[in-house]
mmCIF file with all atom_site columns, C-alpha atoms in Angstrom:
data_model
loop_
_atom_site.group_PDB
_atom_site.id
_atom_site.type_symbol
_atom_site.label_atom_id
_atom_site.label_alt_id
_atom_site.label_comp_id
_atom_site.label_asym_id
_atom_site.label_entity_id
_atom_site.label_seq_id
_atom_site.pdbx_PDB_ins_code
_atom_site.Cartn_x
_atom_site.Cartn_y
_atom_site.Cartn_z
_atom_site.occupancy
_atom_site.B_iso_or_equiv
_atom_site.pdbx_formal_charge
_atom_site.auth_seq_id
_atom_site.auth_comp_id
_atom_site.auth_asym_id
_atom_site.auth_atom_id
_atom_site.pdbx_PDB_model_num
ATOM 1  C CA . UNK A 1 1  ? 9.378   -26.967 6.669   1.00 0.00 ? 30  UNK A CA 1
ATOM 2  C CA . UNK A 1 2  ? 9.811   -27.496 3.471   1.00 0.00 ? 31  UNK A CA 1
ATOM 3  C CA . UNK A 1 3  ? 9.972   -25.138 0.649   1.00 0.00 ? 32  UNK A CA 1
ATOM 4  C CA . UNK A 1 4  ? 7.182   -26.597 -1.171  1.00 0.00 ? 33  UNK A CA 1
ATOM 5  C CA . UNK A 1 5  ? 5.036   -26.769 1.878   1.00 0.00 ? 34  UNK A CA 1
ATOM 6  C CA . UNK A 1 6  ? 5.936   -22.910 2.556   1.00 0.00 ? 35  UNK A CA 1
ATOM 7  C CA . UNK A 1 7  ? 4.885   -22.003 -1.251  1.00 0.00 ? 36  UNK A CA 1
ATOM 8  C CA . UNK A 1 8  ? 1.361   -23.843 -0.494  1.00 0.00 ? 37  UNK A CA 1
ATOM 9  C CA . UNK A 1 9  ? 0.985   -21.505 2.502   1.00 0.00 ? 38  UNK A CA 1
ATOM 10 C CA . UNK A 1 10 ? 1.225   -18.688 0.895   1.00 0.00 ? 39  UNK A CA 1
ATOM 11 C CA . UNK A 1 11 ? -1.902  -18.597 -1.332  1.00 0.00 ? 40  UNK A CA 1
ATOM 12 C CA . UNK A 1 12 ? -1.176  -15.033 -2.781  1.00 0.00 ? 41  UNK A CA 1
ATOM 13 C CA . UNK A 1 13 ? -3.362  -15.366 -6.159  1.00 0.00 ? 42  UNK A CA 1
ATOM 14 C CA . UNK A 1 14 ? -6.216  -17.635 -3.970  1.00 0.00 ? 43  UNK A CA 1
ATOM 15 C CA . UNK A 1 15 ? -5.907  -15.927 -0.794  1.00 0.00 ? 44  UNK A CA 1
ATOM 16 C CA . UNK A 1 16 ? -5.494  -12.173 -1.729  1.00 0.00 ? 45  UNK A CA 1
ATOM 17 C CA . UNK A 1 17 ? -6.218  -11.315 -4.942  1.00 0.00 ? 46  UNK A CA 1
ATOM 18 C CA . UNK A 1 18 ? -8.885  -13.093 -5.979  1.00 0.00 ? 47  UNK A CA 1
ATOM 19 C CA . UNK A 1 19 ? -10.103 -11.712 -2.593  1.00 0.00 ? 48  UNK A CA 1
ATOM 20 C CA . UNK A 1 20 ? -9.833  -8.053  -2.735  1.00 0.00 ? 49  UNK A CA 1
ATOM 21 C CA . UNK A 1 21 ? -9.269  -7.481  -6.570  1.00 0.00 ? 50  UNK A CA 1
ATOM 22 C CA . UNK A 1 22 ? -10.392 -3.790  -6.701  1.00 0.00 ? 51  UNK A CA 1
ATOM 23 C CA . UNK A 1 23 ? -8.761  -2.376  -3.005  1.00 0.00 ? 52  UNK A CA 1
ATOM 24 C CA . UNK A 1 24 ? -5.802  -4.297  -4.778  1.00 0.00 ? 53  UNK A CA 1
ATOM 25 C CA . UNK A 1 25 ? -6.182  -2.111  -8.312  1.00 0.00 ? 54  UNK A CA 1
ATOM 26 C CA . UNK A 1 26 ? -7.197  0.805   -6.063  1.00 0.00 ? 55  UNK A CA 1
ATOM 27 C CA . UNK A 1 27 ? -3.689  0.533   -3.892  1.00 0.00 ? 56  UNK A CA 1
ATOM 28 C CA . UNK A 1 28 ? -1.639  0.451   -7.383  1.00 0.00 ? 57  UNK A CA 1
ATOM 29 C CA . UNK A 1 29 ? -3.376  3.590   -8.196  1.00 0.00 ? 58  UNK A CA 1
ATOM 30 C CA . UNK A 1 30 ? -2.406  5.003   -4.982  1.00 0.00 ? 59  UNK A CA 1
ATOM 31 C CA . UNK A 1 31 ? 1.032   4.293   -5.541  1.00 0.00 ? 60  UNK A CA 1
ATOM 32 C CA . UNK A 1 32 ? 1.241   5.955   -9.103  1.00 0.00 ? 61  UNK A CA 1
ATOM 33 C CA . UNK A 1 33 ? -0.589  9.212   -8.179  1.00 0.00 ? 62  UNK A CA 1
ATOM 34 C CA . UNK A 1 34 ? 2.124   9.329   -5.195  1.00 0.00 ? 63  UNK A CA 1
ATOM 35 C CA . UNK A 1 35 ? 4.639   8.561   -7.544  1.00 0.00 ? 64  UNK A CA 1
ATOM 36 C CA . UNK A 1 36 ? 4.376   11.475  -10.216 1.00 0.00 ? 65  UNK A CA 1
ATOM 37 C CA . UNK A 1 37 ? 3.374   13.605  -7.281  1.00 0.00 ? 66  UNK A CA 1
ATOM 38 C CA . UNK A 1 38 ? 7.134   13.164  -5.609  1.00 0.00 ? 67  UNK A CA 1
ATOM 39 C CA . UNK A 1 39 ? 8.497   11.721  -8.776  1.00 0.00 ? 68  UNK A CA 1
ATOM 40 C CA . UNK A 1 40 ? 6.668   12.182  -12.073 1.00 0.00 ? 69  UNK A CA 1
ATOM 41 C CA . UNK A 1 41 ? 10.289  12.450  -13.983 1.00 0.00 ? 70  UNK A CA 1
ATOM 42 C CA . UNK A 1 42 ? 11.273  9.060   -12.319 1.00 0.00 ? 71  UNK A CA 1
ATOM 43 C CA . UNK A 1 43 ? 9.576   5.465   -12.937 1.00 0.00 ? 72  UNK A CA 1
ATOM 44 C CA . UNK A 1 44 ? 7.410   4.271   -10.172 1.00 0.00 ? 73  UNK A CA 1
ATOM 45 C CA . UNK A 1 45 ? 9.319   3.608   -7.248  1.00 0.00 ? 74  UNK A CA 1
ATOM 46 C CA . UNK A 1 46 ? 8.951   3.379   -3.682  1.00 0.00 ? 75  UNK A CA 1
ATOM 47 C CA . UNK A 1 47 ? 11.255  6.169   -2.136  1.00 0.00 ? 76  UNK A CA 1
ATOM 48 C CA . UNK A 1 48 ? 11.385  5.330   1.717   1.00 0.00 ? 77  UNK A CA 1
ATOM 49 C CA . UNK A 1 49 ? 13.313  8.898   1.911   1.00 0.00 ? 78  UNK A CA 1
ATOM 50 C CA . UNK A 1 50 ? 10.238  10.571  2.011   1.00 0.00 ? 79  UNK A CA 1
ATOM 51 C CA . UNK A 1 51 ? 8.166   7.454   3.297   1.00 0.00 ? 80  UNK A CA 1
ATOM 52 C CA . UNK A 1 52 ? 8.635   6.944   6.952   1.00 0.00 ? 81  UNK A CA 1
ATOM 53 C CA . UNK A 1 53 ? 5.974   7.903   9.049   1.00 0.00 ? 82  UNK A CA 1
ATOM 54 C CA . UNK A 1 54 ? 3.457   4.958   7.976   1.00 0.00 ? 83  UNK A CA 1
ATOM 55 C CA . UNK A 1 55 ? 1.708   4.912   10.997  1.00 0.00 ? 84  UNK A CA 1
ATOM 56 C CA . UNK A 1 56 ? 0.559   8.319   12.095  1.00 0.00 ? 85  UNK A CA 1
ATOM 57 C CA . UNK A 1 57 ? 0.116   9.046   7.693   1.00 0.00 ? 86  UNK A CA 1
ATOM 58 C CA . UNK A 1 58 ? -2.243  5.934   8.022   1.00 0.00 ? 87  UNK A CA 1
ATOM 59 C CA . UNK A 1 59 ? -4.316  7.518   10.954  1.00 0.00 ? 88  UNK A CA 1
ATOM 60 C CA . UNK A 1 60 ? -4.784  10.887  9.669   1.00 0.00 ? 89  UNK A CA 1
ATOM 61 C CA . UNK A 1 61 ? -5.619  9.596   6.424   1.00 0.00 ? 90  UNK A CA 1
ATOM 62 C CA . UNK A 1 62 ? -8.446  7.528   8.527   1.00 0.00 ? 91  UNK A CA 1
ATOM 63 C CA . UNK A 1 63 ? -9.279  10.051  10.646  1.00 0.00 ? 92  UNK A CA 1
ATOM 64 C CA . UNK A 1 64 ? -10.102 12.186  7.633   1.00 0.00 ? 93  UNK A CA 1
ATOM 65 C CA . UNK A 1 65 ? -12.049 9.409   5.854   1.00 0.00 ? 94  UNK A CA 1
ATOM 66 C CA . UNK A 1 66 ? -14.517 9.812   9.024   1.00 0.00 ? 95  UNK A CA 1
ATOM 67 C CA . UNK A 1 67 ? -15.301 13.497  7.679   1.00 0.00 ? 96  UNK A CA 1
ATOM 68 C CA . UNK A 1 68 ? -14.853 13.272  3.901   1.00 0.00 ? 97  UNK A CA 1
ATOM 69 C CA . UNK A 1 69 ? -13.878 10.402  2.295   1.00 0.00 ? 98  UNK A CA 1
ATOM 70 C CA . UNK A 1 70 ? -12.290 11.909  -0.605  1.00 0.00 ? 99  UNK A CA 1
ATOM 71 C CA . UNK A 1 71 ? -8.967  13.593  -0.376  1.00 0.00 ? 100 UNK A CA 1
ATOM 72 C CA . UNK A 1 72 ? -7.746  16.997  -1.991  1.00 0.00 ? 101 UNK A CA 1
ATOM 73 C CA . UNK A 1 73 ? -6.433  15.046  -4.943  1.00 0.00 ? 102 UNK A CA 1
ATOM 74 C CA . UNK A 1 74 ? -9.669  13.099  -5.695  1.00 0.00 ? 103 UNK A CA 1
ATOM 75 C CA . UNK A 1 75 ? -8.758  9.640   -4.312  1.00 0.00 ? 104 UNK A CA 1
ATOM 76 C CA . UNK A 1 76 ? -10.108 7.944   -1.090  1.00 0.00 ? 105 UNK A CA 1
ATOM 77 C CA . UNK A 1 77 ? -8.830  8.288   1.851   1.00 0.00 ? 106 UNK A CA 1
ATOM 78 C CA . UNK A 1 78 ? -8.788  5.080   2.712   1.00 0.00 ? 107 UNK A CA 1
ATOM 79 C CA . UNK A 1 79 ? -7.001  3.688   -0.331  1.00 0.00 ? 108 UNK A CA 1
ATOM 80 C CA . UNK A 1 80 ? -3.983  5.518   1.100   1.00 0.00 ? 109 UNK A CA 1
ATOM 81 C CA . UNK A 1 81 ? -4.945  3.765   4.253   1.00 0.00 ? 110 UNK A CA 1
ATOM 82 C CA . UNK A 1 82 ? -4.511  0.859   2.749   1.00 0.00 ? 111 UNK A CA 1
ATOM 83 C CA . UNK A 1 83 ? -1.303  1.881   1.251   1.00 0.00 ? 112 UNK A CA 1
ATOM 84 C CA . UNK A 1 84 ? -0.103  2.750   4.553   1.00 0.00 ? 113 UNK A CA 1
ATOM 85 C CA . UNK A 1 85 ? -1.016  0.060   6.255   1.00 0.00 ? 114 UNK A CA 1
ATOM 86 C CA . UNK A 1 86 ? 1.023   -2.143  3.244   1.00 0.00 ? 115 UNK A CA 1
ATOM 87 C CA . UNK A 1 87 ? 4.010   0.203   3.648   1.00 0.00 ? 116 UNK A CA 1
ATOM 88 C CA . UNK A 1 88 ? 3.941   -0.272  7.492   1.00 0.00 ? 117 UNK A CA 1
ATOM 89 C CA . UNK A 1 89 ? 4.156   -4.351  6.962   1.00 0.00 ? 118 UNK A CA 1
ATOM 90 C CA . UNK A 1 90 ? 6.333   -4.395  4.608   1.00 0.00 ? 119 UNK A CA 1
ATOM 91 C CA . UNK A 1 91 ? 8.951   -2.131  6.895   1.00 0.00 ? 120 UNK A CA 1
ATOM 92 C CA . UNK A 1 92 ? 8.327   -4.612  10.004  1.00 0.00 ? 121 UNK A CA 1
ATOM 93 C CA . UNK A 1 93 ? 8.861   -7.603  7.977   1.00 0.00 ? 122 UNK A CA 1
ATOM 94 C CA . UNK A 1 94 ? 12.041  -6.202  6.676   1.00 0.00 ? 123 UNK A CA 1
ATOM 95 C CA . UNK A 1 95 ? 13.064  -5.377  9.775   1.00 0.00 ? 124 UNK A CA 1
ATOM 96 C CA . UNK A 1 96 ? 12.460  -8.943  11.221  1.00 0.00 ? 125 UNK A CA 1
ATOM 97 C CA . UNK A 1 97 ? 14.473  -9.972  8.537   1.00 0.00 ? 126 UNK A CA 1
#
């Protein structure tokens, strides 16, 4: 395939965040609040040290969002679903890499 026919299948602008533009801003936030949590001295970062159980993180975080949506520190549970569930993909596709 060629690469320009790979780059037209991959419709990240059209096909992801045009779709889900506020999950998407929502995730970010995730991902900063984590950050100064584990890091604030640091600049946002992913640190896979302390980021490996993706999975069973993701279902508790669900599992909660069944009984109260809103976590301890004020954000939804299932934006760090959401985060998890990004984490988790992005491992396997490294992995198949």
């Amino acid at each position: 395939m060629s690469k320009h026919k790979e780059r037209k299948e991959m419709p990240v602008f059209t096909g992801v965040l045009k779709y889900f533009p506020r999950a998407l801003k929502y995730v970010s936030k995730i991902s900063y609040i984590g950050n100064q949590q584990h890091h604030p001295e640091k600049p946002l970062h992913w640190d896979k040290s302390k980021s490996t159980d993706q999975l069973d993180a993701l279902a508790r975080h669900l599992i909660d969002h069944t009984t109260e949506p809103i976590d301890d520190d004020g954000m939804l549970h299932l934006g760090k679903v959401a985060w998890r569930a990004l984490a988790a993909l992005e491992d396997q596709l490294e992995k198949g890499e």
